[in-house]
PDB file of C-alpha atoms in Angstrom:
ATOM      1  CA  CYS A   1     -63.767 -44.916  19.353  1.00  0.00           C
ATOM      2  CA  ILE A   2     -64.975 -44.246  15.809  1.00  0.00           C
ATOM      3  CA  GLU A   3     -63.104 -40.936  15.460  1.00  0.00           C
ATOM      4  CA  LEU A   4     -59.811 -42.606  16.410  1.00  0.00           C
ATOM      5  CA  LEU A   5     -60.408 -45.374  13.871  1.00  0.00           C
ATOM      6  CA  VAL A   6     -61.146 -42.791  11.177  1.00  0.00           C
ATOM      7  CA  ARG A   7     -57.895 -40.936  11.950  1.00  0.00           C
ATOM      8  CA  GLN A   8     -55.929 -44.194  11.846  1.00  0.00           C
ATOM      9  CA  MET A   9     -57.502 -45.059   8.499  1.00  0.00           C
ATOM     10  CA  ARG A  10     -56.652 -41.610   7.131  1.00  0.00           C
ATOM     11  CA  GLN A  11     -53.055 -42.002   8.321  1.00  0.00           C
ATOM     12  CA  GLU A  12     -52.812 -45.377   6.583  1.00  0.00           C
ATOM     13  CA  GLU A  13     -54.347 -43.969   3.387  1.00  0.00           C
ATOM     14  CA  ILE A  14     -51.880 -41.088   3.317  1.00  0.00           C
ATOM     15  CA  ASN A  15     -48.941 -43.398   4.059  1.00  0.00           C
ATOM     16  CA  ASN A  16     -50.006 -45.673   1.205  1.00  0.00           C
ATOM     17  CA  THR A  17     -50.303 -42.864  -1.347  1.00  0.00           C
ATOM     18  CA  SER A  18     -47.491 -40.507  -0.356  1.00  0.00           C
ATOM     19  CA  PRO A  19     -44.087 -40.355   1.382  1.00  0.00           C
ATOM     20  CA  LEU A  20     -45.673 -39.088   4.621  1.00  0.00           C
ATOM     21  CA  SER A  21     -43.156 -40.891   6.823  1.00  0.00           C
ATOM     22  CA  LEU A  22     -40.309 -39.062   5.047  1.00  0.00           C
ATOM     23  CA  CYS A  23     -41.859 -35.609   5.223  1.00  0.00           C
ATOM     24  CA  SER A  24     -41.599 -33.446   8.313  1.00  0.00           C
ATOM     25  CA  PHE A  25     -40.627 -29.905   9.161  1.00  0.00           C
ATOM     26  CA  GLU A  26     -37.439 -31.284  10.713  1.00  0.00           C
ATOM     27  CA  SER A  27     -36.362 -32.900   7.421  1.00  0.00           C
ATOM     28  CA  PHE A  28     -37.030 -29.812   5.283  1.00  0.00           C
ATOM     29  CA  ASP A  29     -33.582 -28.542   4.267  1.00  0.00           C
ATOM     30  CA  LEU A  30     -33.402 -24.806   3.603  1.00  0.00           C
ATOM     31  CA  GLU A  31     -29.766 -25.190   2.560  1.00  0.00           C
ATOM     32  CA  LYS A  32     -31.033 -26.658  -0.725  1.00  0.00           C
ATOM     33  CA  TYR A  33     -32.262 -23.211  -1.792  1.00  0.00           C
ATOM     34  CA  PRO A  34     -29.859 -20.716  -3.431  1.00  0.00           C
ATOM     35  CA  ASN A  35     -28.634 -17.804  -1.372  1.00  0.00           C
ATOM     36  CA  THR A  36     -28.484 -15.417  -4.335  1.00  0.00           C
ATOM     37  CA  VAL A  37     -30.899 -12.506  -4.704  1.00  0.00           C
ATOM     38  CA  LEU A  38     -33.865 -12.917  -7.057  1.00  0.00           C
ATOM     39  CA  PRO A  39     -34.505  -9.500  -8.683  1.00  0.00           C
ATOM     40  CA  GLU A  40     -38.262 -10.094  -8.978  1.00  0.00           C
ATOM     41  CA  LEU A  41     -38.501 -10.716  -5.215  1.00  0.00           C
ATOM     42  CA  GLY A  42     -35.748  -8.490  -3.889  1.00  0.00           C
ATOM     43  CA  LEU A  43     -34.528 -11.309  -1.637  1.00  0.00           C
ATOM     44  CA  THR A  44     -32.863 -14.685  -1.964  1.00  0.00           C
ATOM     45  CA  ALA A  45     -34.669 -17.943  -2.696  1.00  0.00           C
ATOM     46  CA  ARG A  46     -33.544 -19.169   0.718  1.00  0.00           C
ATOM     47  CA  GLU A  47     -35.042 -16.143   2.458  1.00  0.00           C
ATOM     48  CA  GLN A  48     -38.307 -16.588   0.570  1.00  0.00           C
ATOM     49  CA  MET A  49     -38.443 -20.284   1.433  1.00  0.00           C
ATOM     50  CA  ARG A  50     -37.536 -19.633   5.066  1.00  0.00           C
ATOM     51  CA  ALA A  51     -40.542 -17.309   5.295  1.00  0.00           C
ATOM     52  CA  ILE A  52     -42.791 -19.932   3.655  1.00  0.00           C
ATOM     53  CA  PHE A  53     -41.416 -22.648   5.939  1.00  0.00           C
ATOM     54  CA  SER A  54     -42.143 -20.525   9.026  1.00  0.00           C
ATOM     55  CA  TYR A  55     -45.642 -19.729   7.781  1.00  0.00           C
ATOM     56  CA  CYS A  56     -46.452 -23.399   7.134  1.00  0.00           C
ATOM     57  CA  ARG A  57     -45.093 -24.482  10.505  1.00  0.00           C
ATOM     58  CA  ALA A  58     -47.152 -21.842  12.315  1.00  0.00           C
ATOM     59  CA  TYR A  59     -50.182 -22.863  10.241  1.00  0.00           C
ATOM     60  CA  ALA A  60     -49.841 -26.453  11.447  1.00  0.00           C
ATOM     61  CA  GLN A  61     -49.211 -25.452  15.063  1.00  0.00           C
ATOM     62  CA  ASN A  62     -52.194 -23.089  15.180  1.00  0.00           C
ATOM     63  CA  PHE A  63     -54.572 -25.057  12.955  1.00  0.00           C
ATOM     64  CA  GLU A  64     -58.280 -24.754  13.643  1.00  0.00           C
ATOM     65  CA  PRO A  65     -61.338 -26.107  11.788  1.00  0.00           C
ATOM     66  CA  HIS A  66     -61.991 -22.862   9.863  1.00  0.00           C
ATOM     67  CA  ALA A  67     -58.383 -22.013   9.040  1.00  0.00           C
ATOM     68  CA  THR A  68     -57.384 -20.171   5.884  1.00  0.00           C
ATOM     69  CA  SER A  69     -56.789 -22.311   2.808  1.00  0.00           C
ATOM     70  CA  LEU A  70     -53.338 -22.396   1.175  1.00  0.00           C
ATOM     71  CA  TYR A  71     -52.256 -22.441  -2.458  1.00  0.00           C
ATOM     72  CA  LEU A  72     -48.652 -23.659  -2.648  1.00  0.00           C
ATOM     73  CA  CYS A  73     -47.377 -22.912  -6.138  1.00  0.00           C
ATOM     74  CA  GLY A  74     -44.089 -23.007  -7.994  1.00  0.00           C
ATOM     75  CA  PHE A  75     -42.186 -25.121 -10.462  1.00  0.00           C
ATOM     76  CA  ALA A  76     -41.520 -28.832  -9.953  1.00  0.00           C
ATOM     77  CA  GLY A  77     -39.202 -30.096  -7.232  1.00  0.00           C
ATOM     78  CA  LEU A  78     -39.310 -27.093  -4.889  1.00  0.00           C
ATOM     79  CA  GLY A  79     -40.761 -28.803  -1.804  1.00  0.00           C
ATOM     80  CA  LYS A  80     -44.480 -28.056  -2.128  1.00  0.00           C
ATOM     81  CA  THR A  81     -45.590 -31.624  -1.431  1.00  0.00           C
ATOM     82  CA  HIS A  82     -43.027 -31.982   1.361  1.00  0.00           C
ATOM     83  CA  LEU A  83     -44.406 -28.988   3.265  1.00  0.00           C
ATOM     84  CA  ALA A  84     -48.031 -29.956   2.575  1.00  0.00           C
ATOM     85  CA  LEU A  85     -47.372 -33.414   4.025  1.00  0.00           C
ATOM     86  CA  SER A  86     -45.467 -31.910   6.963  1.00  0.00           C
ATOM     87  CA  ILE A  87     -48.584 -29.894   7.758  1.00  0.00           C
ATOM     88  CA  ALA A  88     -50.742 -33.028   7.360  1.00  0.00           C
ATOM     89  CA  ARG A  89     -48.520 -34.971   9.717  1.00  0.00           C
ATOM     90  CA  GLU A  90     -48.830 -32.423  12.533  1.00  0.00           C
ATOM     91  CA  ILE A  91     -52.546 -31.876  12.072  1.00  0.00           C
ATOM     92  CA  LEU A  92     -53.251 -35.617  12.025  1.00  0.00           C
ATOM     93  CA  ALA A  93     -51.355 -35.857  15.316  1.00  0.00           C
ATOM     94  CA  LYS A  94     -53.710 -33.240  16.765  1.00  0.00           C
ATOM     95  CA  GLY A  95     -56.648 -35.539  16.025  1.00  0.00           C
ATOM     96  CA  TYR A  96     -58.139 -33.859  12.971  1.00  0.00           C
ATOM     97  CA  ASP A  97     -59.546 -35.714   9.970  1.00  0.00           C
ATOM     98  CA  VAL A  98     -57.124 -35.047   7.098  1.00  0.00           C
ATOM     99  CA  ILE A  99     -57.404 -36.313   3.535  1.00  0.00           C
ATOM    100  CA  TYR A 100     -54.443 -36.195   1.154  1.00  0.00           C
ATOM    101  CA  ALA A 101     -54.907 -37.036  -2.521  1.00  0.00           C
ATOM    102  CA  SER A 102     -53.155 -36.280  -5.765  1.00  0.00           C
ATOM    103  CA  ALA A 103     -55.515 -34.472  -8.113  1.00  0.00           C
ATOM    104  CA  GLN A 104     -54.981 -37.071 -10.824  1.00  0.00           C
ATOM    105  CA  ASP A 105     -55.803 -40.032  -8.562  1.00  0.00           C
ATOM    106  CA  ALA A 106     -58.766 -38.320  -6.896  1.00  0.00           C
ATOM    107  CA  PHE A 107     -60.477 -37.338 -10.127  1.00  0.00           C
ATOM    108  CA  ASP A 108     -59.703 -40.717 -11.721  1.00  0.00           C
ATOM    109  CA  ARG A 109     -61.573 -42.337  -8.825  1.00  0.00           C
ATOM    110  CA  MET A 110     -64.491 -39.941  -9.238  1.00  0.00           C
ATOM    111  CA  GLU A 111     -64.652 -40.770 -12.948  1.00  0.00           C
ATOM    112  CA  LYS A 112     -64.822 -44.499 -12.161  1.00  0.00           C
ATOM    113  CA  GLU A 113     -67.420 -43.982  -9.436  1.00  0.00           C
ATOM    114  CA  LYS A 114     -69.628 -42.115 -11.910  1.00  0.00           C
ATOM    115  CA  PHE A 115     -70.180 -45.398 -13.751  1.00  0.00           C
ATOM    116  CA  SER A 116     -70.355 -47.615 -10.658  1.00  0.00           C
ATOM    117  CA  GLY A 117     -73.027 -45.586  -8.904  1.00  0.00           C
ATOM    118  CA  GLY A 118     -70.759 -44.640  -6.013  1.00  0.00           C
ATOM    119  CA  GLY A 119     -69.601 -41.289  -4.723  1.00  0.00           C
ATOM    120  CA  ALA A 120     -67.443 -42.136  -1.732  1.00  0.00           C
ATOM    121  CA  THR A 121     -64.413 -40.167  -2.921  1.00  0.00           C
ATOM    122  CA  MET A 122     -66.309 -36.929  -3.388  1.00  0.00           C
ATOM    123  CA  GLU A 123     -68.207 -37.395  -0.128  1.00  0.00           C
ATOM    124  CA  SER A 124     -65.092 -37.985   1.978  1.00  0.00           C
ATOM    125  CA  MET A 125     -63.169 -35.148   0.332  1.00  0.00           C
ATOM    126  CA  CYS A 126     -66.062 -32.746   0.870  1.00  0.00           C
ATOM    127  CA  SER A 127     -66.305 -33.539   4.580  1.00  0.00           C
ATOM    128  CA  ALA A 128     -62.665 -33.824   5.766  1.00  0.00           C
ATOM    129  CA  GLU A 129     -61.549 -31.223   8.295  1.00  0.00           C
ATOM    130  CA  LEU A 130     -58.516 -30.568   6.077  1.00  0.00           C
ATOM    131  CA  LEU A 131     -58.200 -31.524   2.414  1.00  0.00           C
ATOM    132  CA  ILE A 132     -54.809 -31.585   0.715  1.00  0.00           C
ATOM    133  CA  LEU A 133     -55.140 -31.755  -3.069  1.00  0.00           C
ATOM    134  CA  ASP A 134     -51.670 -32.319  -4.489  1.00  0.00           C
ATOM    135  CA  ASP A 135     -50.440 -31.530  -8.013  1.00  0.00           C
ATOM    136  CA  LEU A 136     -53.521 -29.639  -9.139  1.00  0.00           C
ATOM    137  CA  GLY A 137     -53.195 -29.245 -12.897  1.00  0.00           C
ATOM    138  CA  THR A 138     -51.894 -32.755 -13.638  1.00  0.00           C
ATOM    139  CA  GLU A 139     -55.356 -34.325 -13.908  1.00  0.00           C
ATOM    140  CA  TYR A 140     -57.123 -34.920 -17.220  1.00  0.00           C
ATOM    141  CA  ILE A 141     -59.732 -32.199 -17.684  1.00  0.00           C
ATOM    142  CA  SER A 142     -63.170 -33.031 -19.024  1.00  0.00           C
ATOM    143  CA  PRO A 143     -66.555 -31.345 -18.477  1.00  0.00           C
ATOM    144  CA  TYR A 144     -67.304 -33.961 -15.806  1.00  0.00           C
ATOM    145  CA  ILE A 145     -64.011 -33.413 -13.981  1.00  0.00           C
ATOM    146  CA  SER A 146     -64.482 -29.633 -14.114  1.00  0.00           C
ATOM    147  CA  ALA A 147     -67.937 -30.066 -12.589  1.00  0.00           C
ATOM    148  CA  CYS A 148     -66.486 -32.312  -9.869  1.00  0.00           C
ATOM    149  CA  LEU A 149     -63.787 -29.774  -9.032  1.00  0.00           C
ATOM    150  CA  TYR A 150     -66.297 -26.939  -8.803  1.00  0.00           C
ATOM    151  CA  ASN A 151     -68.626 -29.033  -6.639  1.00  0.00           C
ATOM    152  CA  LEU A 152     -65.729 -29.998  -4.344  1.00  0.00           C
ATOM    153  CA  VAL A 153     -64.368 -26.467  -3.981  1.00  0.00           C
ATOM    154  CA  ASN A 154     -67.781 -24.835  -3.652  1.00  0.00           C
ATOM    155  CA  THR A 155     -69.001 -27.327  -1.043  1.00  0.00           C
ATOM    156  CA  ARG A 156     -65.912 -26.889   1.107  1.00  0.00           C
ATOM    157  CA  VAL A 157     -66.006 -23.088   0.816  1.00  0.00           C
ATOM    158  CA  ASN A 158     -69.654 -23.071   1.891  1.00  0.00           C
ATOM    159  CA  ARG A 159     -68.803 -25.310   4.840  1.00  0.00           C
ATOM    160  CA  ARG A 160     -65.801 -23.111   5.701  1.00  0.00           C
ATOM    161  CA  LEU A 161     -63.460 -26.095   5.563  1.00  0.00           C
ATOM    162  CA  PRO A 162     -59.782 -25.408   4.765  1.00  0.00           C
ATOM    163  CA  ASN A 163     -57.879 -26.795   1.796  1.00  0.00           C
ATOM    164  CA  ILE A 164     -54.244 -26.975   0.817  1.00  0.00           C
ATOM    165  CA  TYR A 165     -53.592 -27.086  -2.912  1.00  0.00           C
ATOM    166  CA  THR A 166     -50.190 -27.633  -4.491  1.00  0.00           C
ATOM    167  CA  SER A 167     -49.650 -26.821  -8.143  1.00  0.00           C
ATOM    168  CA  ASN A 168     -47.039 -25.993 -10.760  1.00  0.00           C
ATOM    169  CA  ILE A 169     -49.458 -23.376 -12.133  1.00  0.00           C
ATOM    170  CA  VAL A 170     -48.189 -20.068 -10.819  1.00  0.00           C
ATOM    171  CA  ASP A 171     -50.577 -17.414 -12.154  1.00  0.00           C
ATOM    172  CA  ASP A 172     -54.318 -16.768 -12.093  1.00  0.00           C
ATOM    173  CA  LYS A 173     -54.666 -16.430 -15.869  1.00  0.00           C
ATOM    174  CA  SER A 174     -53.218 -19.879 -16.523  1.00  0.00           C
ATOM    175  CA  LEU A 175     -55.503 -21.337 -13.864  1.00  0.00           C
ATOM    176  CA  ALA A 176     -58.523 -19.623 -15.406  1.00  0.00           C
ATOM    177  CA  ARG A 177     -57.654 -20.922 -18.881  1.00  0.00           C
ATOM    178  CA  ARG A 178     -57.589 -24.449 -17.502  1.00  0.00           C
ATOM    179  CA  TYR A 179     -60.503 -24.338 -15.048  1.00  0.00           C
ATOM    180  CA  THR A 180     -62.613 -21.241 -15.951  1.00  0.00           C
ATOM    181  CA  GLU A 181     -62.751 -18.003 -13.983  1.00  0.00           C
ATOM    182  CA  LYS A 182     -65.754 -19.224 -11.985  1.00  0.00           C
ATOM    183  CA  ILE A 183     -63.854 -22.186 -10.538  1.00  0.00           C
ATOM    184  CA  VAL A 184     -60.662 -20.204  -9.936  1.00  0.00           C
ATOM    185  CA  SER A 185     -62.563 -17.437  -8.153  1.00  0.00           C
ATOM    186  CA  ARG A 186     -63.973 -19.955  -5.672  1.00  0.00           C
ATOM    187  CA  LEU A 187     -60.708 -21.866  -5.384  1.00  0.00           C
ATOM    188  CA  LEU A 188     -58.441 -18.884  -4.688  1.00  0.00           C
ATOM    189  CA  GLY A 189     -60.984 -16.671  -2.945  1.00  0.00           C
ATOM    190  CA  ASN A 190     -60.159 -18.004   0.522  1.00  0.00           C
ATOM    191  CA  CYS A 191     -56.522 -18.927  -0.171  1.00  0.00           C
ATOM    192  CA  GLU A 192     -53.203 -17.564   0.971  1.00  0.00           C
ATOM    193  CA  ALA A 193     -50.899 -18.054  -2.046  1.00  0.00           C
ATOM    194  CA  LEU A 194     -47.306 -19.053  -1.255  1.00  0.00           C
ATOM    195  CA  MET A 195     -44.865 -18.833  -4.172  1.00  0.00           C
ATOM    196  CA  PHE A 196     -42.058 -21.414  -3.965  1.00  0.00           C
ATOM    197  CA  CYS A 197     -38.753 -20.652  -5.683  1.00  0.00           C
ATOM    198  CA  GLY A 198     -35.279 -22.082  -6.065  1.00  0.00           C
ATOM    199  CA  GLU A 199     -33.811 -24.994  -8.006  1.00  0.00           C
ATOM    200  CA  ASP A 200     -35.267 -28.476  -8.435  1.00  0.00           C
ATOM    201  CA  ILE A 201     -34.319 -30.361  -5.242  1.00  0.00           C
ATOM    202  CA  ARG A 202     -34.913 -33.744  -6.844  1.00  0.00           C
ATOM    203  CA  LEU A 203     -32.194 -33.027  -9.434  1.00  0.00           C
ATOM    204  CA  GLN A 204     -29.842 -31.906  -6.666  1.00  0.00           C
ATOM    205  CA  ASN A 205     -30.353 -35.218  -4.868  1.00  0.00           C
ATOM    206  CA  LYS A 206     -29.399 -37.360  -7.885  1.00  0.00           C
TER     207      LYS A 206
END
């Protein structure tokens, strides 16, 4: 049927643009996070990440079309993309239409489509049952891109469609300086923010 074909296409798109096949809840290693107390949190990085891991797993297991959006934030190499893709993997398996895109690639495509008369990227991202926008903050910002981001976020909020954002930007003020308060208010208004902590896993794996 058409819905099955769409899901298969989404799976192929995500596989082609991300390490989806390598990312699962089973392969997420909590031992990579330090077991020393962080004074600002009052608990260890491993305890914080265990709580985030459990939240994300429950989110995937209990996903529904009007679920809460998530803002996964923290410095580079802390597992944000891994957990976002783990969620995508489970929700795709449930039969939902999931789109994953890096912010840089998505907005680059929108910029090109502006001159070609298309709009397929924006249309598909606005309508997906779950949108995962990875590495928000890495894209080149221009007035056109800011307008695209606002249109995307506002449309999905109005349709009550959930989003998962990952970003290295960890505070509202920095987000507002980059995107304006109007955009950030819409973006974070329906989001559960999850603060990742620890040490860069990529450097540990070298």
